PDB file of C-alpha atoms in Angstrom:
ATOM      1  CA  UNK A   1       9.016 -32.229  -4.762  1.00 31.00           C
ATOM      2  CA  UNK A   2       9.347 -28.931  -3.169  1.00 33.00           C
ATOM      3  CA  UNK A   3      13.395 -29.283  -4.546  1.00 35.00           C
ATOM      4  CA  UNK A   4      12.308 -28.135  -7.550  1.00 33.00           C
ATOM      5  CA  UNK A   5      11.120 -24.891  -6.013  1.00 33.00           C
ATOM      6  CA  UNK A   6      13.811 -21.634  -5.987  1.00 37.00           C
ATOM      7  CA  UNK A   7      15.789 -21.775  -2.153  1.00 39.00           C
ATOM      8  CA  UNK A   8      14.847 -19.371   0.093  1.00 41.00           C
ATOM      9  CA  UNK A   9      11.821 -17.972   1.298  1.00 44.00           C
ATOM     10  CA  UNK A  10       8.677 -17.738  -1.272  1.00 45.00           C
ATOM     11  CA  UNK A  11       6.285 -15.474  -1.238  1.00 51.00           C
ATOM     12  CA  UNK A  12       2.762 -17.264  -1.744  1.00 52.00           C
ATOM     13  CA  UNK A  13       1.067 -13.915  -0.807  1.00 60.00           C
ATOM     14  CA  UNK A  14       1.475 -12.216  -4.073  1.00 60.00           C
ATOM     15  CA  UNK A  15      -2.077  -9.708  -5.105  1.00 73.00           C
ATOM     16  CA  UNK A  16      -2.525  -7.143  -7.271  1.00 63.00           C
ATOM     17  CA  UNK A  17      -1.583  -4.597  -4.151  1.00 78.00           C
ATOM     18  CA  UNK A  18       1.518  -5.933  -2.980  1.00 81.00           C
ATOM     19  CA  UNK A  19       2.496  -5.995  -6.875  1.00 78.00           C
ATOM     20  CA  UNK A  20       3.328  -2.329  -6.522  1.00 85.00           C
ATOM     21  CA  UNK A  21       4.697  -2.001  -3.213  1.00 89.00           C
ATOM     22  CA  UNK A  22       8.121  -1.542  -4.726  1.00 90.00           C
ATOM     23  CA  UNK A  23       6.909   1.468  -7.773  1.00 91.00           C
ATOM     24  CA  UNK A  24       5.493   3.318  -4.654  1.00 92.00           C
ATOM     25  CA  UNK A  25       8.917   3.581  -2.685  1.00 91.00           C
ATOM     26  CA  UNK A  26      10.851   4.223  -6.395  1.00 91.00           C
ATOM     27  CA  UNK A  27       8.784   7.636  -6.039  1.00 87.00           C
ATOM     28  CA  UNK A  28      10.608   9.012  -3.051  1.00 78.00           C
ATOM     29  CA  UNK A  29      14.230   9.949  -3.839  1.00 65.00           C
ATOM     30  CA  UNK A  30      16.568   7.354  -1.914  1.00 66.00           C
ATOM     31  CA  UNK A  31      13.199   5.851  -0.516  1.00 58.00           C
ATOM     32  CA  UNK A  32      15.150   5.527   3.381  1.00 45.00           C
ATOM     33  CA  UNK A  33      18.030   3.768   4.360  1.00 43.00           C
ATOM     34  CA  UNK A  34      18.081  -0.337   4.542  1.00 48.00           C
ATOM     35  CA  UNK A  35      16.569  -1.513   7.826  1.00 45.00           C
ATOM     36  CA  UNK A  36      18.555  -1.876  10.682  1.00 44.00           C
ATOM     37  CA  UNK A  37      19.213  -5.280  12.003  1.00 41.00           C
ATOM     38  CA  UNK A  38      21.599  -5.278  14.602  1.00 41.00           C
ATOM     39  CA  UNK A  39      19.778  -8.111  16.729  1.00 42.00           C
ATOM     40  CA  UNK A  40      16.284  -8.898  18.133  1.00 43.00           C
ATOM     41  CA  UNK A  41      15.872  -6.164  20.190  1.00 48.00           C
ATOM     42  CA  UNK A  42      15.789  -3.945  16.970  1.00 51.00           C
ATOM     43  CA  UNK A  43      17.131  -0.442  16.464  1.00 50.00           C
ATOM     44  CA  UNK A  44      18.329   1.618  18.629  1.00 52.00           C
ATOM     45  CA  UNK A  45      17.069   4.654  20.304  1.00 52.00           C
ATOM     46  CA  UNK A  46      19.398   6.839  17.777  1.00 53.00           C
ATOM     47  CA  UNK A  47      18.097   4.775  14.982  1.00 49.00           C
ATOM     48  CA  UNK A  48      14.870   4.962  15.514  1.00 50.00           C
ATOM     49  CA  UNK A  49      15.064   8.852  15.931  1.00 56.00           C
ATOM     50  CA  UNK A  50      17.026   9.121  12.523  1.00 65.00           C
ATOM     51  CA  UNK A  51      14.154   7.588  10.678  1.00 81.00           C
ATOM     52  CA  UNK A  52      12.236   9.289   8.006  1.00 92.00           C
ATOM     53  CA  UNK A  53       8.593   9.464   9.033  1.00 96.00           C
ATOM     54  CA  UNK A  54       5.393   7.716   7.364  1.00 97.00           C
ATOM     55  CA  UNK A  55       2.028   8.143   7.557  1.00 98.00           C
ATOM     56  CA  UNK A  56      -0.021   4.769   5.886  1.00 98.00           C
ATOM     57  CA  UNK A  57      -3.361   5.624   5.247  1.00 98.00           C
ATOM     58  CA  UNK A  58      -6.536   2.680   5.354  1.00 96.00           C
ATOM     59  CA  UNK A  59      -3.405   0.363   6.693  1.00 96.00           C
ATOM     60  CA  UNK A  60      -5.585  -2.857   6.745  1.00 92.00           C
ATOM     61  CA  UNK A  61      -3.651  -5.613   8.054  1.00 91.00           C
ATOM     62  CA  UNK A  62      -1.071  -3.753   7.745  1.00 94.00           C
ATOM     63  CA  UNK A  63       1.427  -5.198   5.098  1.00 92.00           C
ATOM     64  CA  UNK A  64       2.778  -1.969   3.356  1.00 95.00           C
ATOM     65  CA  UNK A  65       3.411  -0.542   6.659  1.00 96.00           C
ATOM     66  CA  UNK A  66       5.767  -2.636   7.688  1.00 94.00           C
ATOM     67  CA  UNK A  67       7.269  -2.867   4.102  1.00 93.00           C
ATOM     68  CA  UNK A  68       8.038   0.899   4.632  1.00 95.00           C
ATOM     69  CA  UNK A  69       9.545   0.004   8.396  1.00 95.00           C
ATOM     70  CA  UNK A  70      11.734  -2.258   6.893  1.00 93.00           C
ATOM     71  CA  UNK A  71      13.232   0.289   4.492  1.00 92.00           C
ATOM     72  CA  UNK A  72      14.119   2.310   7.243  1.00 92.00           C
ATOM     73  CA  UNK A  73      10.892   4.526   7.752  1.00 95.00           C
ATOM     74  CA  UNK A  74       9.011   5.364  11.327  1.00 96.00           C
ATOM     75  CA  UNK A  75       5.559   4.609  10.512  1.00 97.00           C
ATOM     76  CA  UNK A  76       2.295   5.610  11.971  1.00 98.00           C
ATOM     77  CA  UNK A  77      -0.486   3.261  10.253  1.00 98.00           C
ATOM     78  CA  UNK A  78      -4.543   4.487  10.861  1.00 98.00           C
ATOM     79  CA  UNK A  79      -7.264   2.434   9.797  1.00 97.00           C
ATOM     80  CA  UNK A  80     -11.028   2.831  11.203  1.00 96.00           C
ATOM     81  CA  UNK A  81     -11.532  -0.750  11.667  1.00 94.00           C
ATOM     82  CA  UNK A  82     -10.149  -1.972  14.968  1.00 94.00           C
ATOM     83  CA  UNK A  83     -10.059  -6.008  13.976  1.00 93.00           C
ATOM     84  CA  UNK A  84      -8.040  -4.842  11.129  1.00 93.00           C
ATOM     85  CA  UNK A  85      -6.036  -2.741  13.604  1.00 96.00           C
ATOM     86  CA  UNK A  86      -5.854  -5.484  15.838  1.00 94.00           C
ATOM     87  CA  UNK A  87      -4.934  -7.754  12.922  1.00 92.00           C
ATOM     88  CA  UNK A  88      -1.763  -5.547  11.736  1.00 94.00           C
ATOM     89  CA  UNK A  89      -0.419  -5.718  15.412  1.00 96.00           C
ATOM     90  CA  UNK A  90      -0.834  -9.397  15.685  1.00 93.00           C
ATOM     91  CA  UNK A  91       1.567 -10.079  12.391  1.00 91.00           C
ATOM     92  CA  UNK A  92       3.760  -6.583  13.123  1.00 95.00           C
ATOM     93  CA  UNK A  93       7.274  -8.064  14.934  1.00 95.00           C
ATOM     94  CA  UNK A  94       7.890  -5.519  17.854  1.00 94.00           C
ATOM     95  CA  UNK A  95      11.096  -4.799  16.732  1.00 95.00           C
ATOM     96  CA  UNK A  96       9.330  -2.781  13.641  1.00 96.00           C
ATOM     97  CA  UNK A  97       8.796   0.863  14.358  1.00 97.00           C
ATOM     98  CA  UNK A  98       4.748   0.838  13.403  1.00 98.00           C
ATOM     99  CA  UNK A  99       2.631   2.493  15.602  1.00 98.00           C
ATOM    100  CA  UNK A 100      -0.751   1.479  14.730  1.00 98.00           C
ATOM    101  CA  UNK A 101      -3.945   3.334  15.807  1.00 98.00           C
ATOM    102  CA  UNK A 102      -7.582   3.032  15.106  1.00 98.00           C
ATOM    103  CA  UNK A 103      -8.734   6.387  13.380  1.00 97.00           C
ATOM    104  CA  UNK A 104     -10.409   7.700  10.146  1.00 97.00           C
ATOM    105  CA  UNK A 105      -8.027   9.822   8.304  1.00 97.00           C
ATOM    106  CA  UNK A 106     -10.406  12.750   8.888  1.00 95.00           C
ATOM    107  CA  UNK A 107     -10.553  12.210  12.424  1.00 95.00           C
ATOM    108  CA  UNK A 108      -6.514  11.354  13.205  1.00 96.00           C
ATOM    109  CA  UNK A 109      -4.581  13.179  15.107  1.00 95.00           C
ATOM    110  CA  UNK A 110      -1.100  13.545  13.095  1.00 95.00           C
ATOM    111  CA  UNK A 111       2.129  14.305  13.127  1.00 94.00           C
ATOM    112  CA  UNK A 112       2.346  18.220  13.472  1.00 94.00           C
ATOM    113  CA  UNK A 113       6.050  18.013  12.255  1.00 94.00           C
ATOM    114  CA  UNK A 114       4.698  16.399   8.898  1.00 96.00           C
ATOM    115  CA  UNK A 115       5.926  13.448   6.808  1.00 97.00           C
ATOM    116  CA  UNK A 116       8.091  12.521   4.511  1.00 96.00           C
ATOM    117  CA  UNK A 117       6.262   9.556   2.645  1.00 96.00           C
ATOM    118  CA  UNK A 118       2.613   9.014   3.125  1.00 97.00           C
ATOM    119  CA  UNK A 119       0.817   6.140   1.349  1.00 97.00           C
ATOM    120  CA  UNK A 120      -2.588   5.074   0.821  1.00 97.00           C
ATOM    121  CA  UNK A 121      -2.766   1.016  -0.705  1.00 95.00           C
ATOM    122  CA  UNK A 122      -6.003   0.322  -2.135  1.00 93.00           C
ATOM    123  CA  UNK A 123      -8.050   2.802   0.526  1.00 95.00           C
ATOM    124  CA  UNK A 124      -9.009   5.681  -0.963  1.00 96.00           C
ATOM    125  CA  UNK A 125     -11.989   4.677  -2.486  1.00 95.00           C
ATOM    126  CA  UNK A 126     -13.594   4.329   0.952  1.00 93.00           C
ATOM    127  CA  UNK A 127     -12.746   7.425   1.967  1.00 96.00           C
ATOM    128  CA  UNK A 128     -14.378  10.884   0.189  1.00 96.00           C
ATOM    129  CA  UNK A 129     -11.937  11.347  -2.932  1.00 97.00           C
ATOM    130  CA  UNK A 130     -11.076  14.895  -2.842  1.00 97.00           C
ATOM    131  CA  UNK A 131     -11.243  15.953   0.516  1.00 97.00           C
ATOM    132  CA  UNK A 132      -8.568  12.849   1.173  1.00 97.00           C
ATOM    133  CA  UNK A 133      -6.200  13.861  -1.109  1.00 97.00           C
ATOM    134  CA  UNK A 134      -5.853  17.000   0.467  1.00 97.00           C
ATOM    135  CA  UNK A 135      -5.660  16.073   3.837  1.00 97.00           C
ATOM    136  CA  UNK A 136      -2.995  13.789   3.003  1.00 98.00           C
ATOM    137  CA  UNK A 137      -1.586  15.955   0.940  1.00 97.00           C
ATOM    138  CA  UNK A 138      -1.453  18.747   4.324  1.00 97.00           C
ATOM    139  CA  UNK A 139       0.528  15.983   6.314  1.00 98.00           C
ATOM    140  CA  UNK A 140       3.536  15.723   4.107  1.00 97.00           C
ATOM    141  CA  UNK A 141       6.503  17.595   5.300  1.00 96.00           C
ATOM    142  CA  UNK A 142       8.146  20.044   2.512  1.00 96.00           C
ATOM    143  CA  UNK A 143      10.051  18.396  -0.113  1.00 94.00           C
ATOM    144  CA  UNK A 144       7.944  14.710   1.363  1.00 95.00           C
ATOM    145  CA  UNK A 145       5.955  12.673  -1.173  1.00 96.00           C
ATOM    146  CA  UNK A 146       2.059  11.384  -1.177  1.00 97.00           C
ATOM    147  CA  UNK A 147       2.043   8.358  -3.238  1.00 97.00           C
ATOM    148  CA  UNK A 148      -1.596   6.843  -3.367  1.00 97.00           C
ATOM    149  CA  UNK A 149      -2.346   2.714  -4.960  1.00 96.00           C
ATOM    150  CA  UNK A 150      -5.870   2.950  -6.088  1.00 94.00           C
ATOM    151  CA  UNK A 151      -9.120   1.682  -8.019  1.00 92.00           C
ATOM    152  CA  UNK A 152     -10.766   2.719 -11.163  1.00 91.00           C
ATOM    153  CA  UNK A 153     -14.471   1.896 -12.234  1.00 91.00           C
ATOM    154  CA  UNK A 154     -14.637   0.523 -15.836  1.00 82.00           C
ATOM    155  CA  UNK A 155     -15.949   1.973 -18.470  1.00 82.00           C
ATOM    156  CA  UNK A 156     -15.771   2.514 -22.234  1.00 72.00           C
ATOM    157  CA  UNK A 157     -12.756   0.615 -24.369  1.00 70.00           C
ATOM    158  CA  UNK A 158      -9.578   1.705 -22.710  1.00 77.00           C
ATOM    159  CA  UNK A 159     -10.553  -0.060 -19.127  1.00 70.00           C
ATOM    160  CA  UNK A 160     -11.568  -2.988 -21.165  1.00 69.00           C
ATOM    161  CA  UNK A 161      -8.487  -3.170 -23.505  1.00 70.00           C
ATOM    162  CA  UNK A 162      -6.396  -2.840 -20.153  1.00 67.00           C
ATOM    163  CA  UNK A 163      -8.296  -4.847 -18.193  1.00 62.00           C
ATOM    164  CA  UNK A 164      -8.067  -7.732 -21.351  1.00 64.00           C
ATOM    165  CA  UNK A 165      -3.983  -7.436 -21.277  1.00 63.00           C
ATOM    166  CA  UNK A 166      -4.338  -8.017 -17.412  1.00 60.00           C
ATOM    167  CA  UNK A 167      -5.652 -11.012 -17.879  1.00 57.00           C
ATOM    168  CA  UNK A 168      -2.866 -12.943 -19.333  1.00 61.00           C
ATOM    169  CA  UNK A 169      -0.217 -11.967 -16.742  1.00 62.00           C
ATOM    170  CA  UNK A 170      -2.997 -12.270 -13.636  1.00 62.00           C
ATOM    171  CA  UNK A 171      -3.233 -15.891 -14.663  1.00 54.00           C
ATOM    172  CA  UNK A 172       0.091 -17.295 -15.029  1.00 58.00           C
ATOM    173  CA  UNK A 173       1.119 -15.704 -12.123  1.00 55.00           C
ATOM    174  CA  UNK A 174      -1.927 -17.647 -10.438  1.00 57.00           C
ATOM    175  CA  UNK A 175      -1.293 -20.970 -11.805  1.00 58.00           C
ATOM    176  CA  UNK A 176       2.245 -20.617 -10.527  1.00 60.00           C
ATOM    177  CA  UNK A 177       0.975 -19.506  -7.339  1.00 56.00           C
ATOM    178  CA  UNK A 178      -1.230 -22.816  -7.040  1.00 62.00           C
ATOM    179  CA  UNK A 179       1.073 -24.759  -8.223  1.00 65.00           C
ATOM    180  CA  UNK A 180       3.792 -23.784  -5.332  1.00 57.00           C
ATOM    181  CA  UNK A 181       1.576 -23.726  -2.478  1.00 62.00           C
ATOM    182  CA  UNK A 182       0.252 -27.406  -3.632  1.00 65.00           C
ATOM    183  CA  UNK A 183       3.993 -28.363  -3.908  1.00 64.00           C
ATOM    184  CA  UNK A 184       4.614 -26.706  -0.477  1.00 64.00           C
ATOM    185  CA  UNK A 185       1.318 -27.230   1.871  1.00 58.00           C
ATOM    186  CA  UNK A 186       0.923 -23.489   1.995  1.00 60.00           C
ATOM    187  CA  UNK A 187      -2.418 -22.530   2.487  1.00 58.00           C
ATOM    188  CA  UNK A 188      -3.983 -19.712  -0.337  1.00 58.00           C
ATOM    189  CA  UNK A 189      -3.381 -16.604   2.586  1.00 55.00           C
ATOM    190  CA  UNK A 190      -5.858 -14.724   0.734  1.00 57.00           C
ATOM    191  CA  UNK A 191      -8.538 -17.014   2.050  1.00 59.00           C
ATOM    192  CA  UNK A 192      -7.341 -17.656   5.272  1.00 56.00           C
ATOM    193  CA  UNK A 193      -5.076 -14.864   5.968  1.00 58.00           C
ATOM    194  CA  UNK A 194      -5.482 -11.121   6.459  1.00 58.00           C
ATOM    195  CA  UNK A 195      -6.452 -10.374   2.718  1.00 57.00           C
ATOM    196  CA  UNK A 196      -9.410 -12.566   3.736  1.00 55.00           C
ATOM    197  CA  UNK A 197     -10.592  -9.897   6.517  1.00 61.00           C
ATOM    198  CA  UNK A 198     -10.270  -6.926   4.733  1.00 61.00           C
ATOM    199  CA  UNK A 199     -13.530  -5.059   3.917  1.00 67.00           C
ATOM    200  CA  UNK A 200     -14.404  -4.454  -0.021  1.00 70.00           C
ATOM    201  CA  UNK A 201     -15.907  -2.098  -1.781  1.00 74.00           C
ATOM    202  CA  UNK A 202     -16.455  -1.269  -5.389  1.00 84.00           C
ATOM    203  CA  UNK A 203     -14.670   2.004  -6.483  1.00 86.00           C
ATOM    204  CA  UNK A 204     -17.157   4.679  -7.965  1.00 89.00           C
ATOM    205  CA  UNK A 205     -15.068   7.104  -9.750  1.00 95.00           C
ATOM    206  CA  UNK A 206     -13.663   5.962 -13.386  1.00 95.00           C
ATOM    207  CA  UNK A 207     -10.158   7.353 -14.280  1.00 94.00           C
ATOM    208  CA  UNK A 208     -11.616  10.146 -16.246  1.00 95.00           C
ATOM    209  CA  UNK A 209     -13.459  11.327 -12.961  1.00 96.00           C
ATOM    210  CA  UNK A 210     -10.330  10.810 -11.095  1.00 97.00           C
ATOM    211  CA  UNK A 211      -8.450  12.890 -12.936  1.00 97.00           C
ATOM    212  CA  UNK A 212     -10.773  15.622 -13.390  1.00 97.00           C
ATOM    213  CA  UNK A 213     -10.631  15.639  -9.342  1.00 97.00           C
ATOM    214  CA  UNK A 214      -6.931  15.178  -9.062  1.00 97.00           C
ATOM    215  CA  UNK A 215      -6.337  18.641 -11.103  1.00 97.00           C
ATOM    216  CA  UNK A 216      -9.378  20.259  -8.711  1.00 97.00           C
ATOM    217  CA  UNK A 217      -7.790  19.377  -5.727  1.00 97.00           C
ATOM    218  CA  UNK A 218      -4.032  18.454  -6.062  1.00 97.00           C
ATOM    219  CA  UNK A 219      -2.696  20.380  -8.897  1.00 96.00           C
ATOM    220  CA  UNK A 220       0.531  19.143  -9.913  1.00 95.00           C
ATOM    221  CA  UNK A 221       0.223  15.176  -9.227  1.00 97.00           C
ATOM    222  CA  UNK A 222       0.664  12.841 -11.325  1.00 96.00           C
ATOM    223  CA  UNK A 223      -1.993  10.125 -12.428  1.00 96.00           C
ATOM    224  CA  UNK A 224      -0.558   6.648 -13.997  1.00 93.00           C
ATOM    225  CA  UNK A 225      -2.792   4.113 -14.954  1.00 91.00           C
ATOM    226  CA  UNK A 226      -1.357   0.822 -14.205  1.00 88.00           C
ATOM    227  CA  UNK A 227      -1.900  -3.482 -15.094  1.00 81.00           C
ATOM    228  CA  UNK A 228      -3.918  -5.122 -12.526  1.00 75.00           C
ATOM    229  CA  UNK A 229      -6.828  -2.925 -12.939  1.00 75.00           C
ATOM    230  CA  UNK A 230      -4.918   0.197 -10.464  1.00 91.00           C
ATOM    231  CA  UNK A 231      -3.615   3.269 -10.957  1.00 94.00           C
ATOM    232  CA  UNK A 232      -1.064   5.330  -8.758  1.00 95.00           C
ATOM    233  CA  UNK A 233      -1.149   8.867  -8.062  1.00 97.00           C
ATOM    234  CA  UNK A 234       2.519  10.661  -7.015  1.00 96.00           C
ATOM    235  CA  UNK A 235       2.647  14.140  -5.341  1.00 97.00           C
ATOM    236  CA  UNK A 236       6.013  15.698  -4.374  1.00 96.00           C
ATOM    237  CA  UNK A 237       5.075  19.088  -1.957  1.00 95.00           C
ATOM    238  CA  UNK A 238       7.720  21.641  -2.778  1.00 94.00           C
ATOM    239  CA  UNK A 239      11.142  21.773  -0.649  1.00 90.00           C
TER     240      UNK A 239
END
């Protein structure tokens, strides 16, 4: 049965995160160059130093980072758990430029040269809001872009009006995804795969909160709520 699935790969891994991988890298301008692929061994030494730089905040098991390494970026992922750490290595290929290191953001020792993308995927809301955003904000390099995937508590009839339309889209897309992985054998990855081992916590902060801290502490961004009960925040730091 599995002819009546598209050819080529499938991805069964589909969440609400991963969703928005590709709106994050449509806010930098060009968002790097196509990954080099000129054999196992990977890039060369020239390559590698012509690379953008990223900085991938709360990396988890670290999927987004090496989304950005394939579009040509330099990465340096931090994440305070070390099985999640450990994790991200374990499914990184060597040949992608990640370096991955156990740290809290406050406590990382970054790039002094500064960054041209750096990305937070569904982390900030285990980190202290404000504070975050302007550290992050401190690591970009002039004329780099902070572009940050996060949660919103619910409350009052917007969230619920938004979170109502999500529903329609969240389960098609599920039924399809069942439907493929019993057509294919593919286990549900999110149950036995690294979604599975990442730690959860309930955001705090509704979007009227988070807004009201955005303007306190990073003047200038801009808030979008988004489907899939997330929002993304974009900052540009002046040229």
């Amino acid at each position: 049965m599995s002819r009546f699935l598209p050819p080529g790969p499938v991805d069964f891994s589909w969440d609400h995160n991963s969703h928005y991988h590709d709106h994050l890298l449509r806010q930098v301008p060009g968002h790097g160059p196509p990954a080099d692929r000129r054999g196992a061994s990977g890039p060369s030494r020239d390559a590698l130093r012509a690379r953008p730089r990223a900085l991938d905040v709360g990396c988890g098991g670290g999927r987004f980072a090496r989304v950005l390494a394939t579009r040509g970026f330099a990465v340096d992922a931090i994440d305070p758990a070390s099985r999640m750490i450990d994790l991200a290595r374990t499914l990184t290929p060597p040949r992608l430029p990640v370096d991955y290191r156990v740290a809290s953001l406050e406590e990382a020792e970054l790039d002094p040269a500064g960054y041209g993308f750096v990305s937070a995927v569904s982390s900030i809301h285990h980190m202290p809001f404000g504070p975050s955003l302007e550290r992050m904000a401190s690591a970009l390099a002039p004329g780099g872009t902070l572009a940050v995937l996060g949660h919103y508590r619910e409350r009052g009839g917007t969230d619920a009006a938004v979170g109502l339309a999500a529903l329609g889209p969240q389960w098609a897309i599920g039924v399809g995804l069942g439907l493929a992985r019993a057509l294919t054998g593919t286990p549900d990855l999110h149950k036995v795969g690294p979604t599975a081992e990442m730690p959860v916590r309930e955001p705090d902060m509704d979007m009227g909160e988070i807004a009201e801290a955005v303007g306190r502490h990073l003047p200038g961004a801009r808030l979008r709520r988004l489907l899939f009960w997330r929002y993304s925040l974009v900052y540009h730091r002046p040229a």
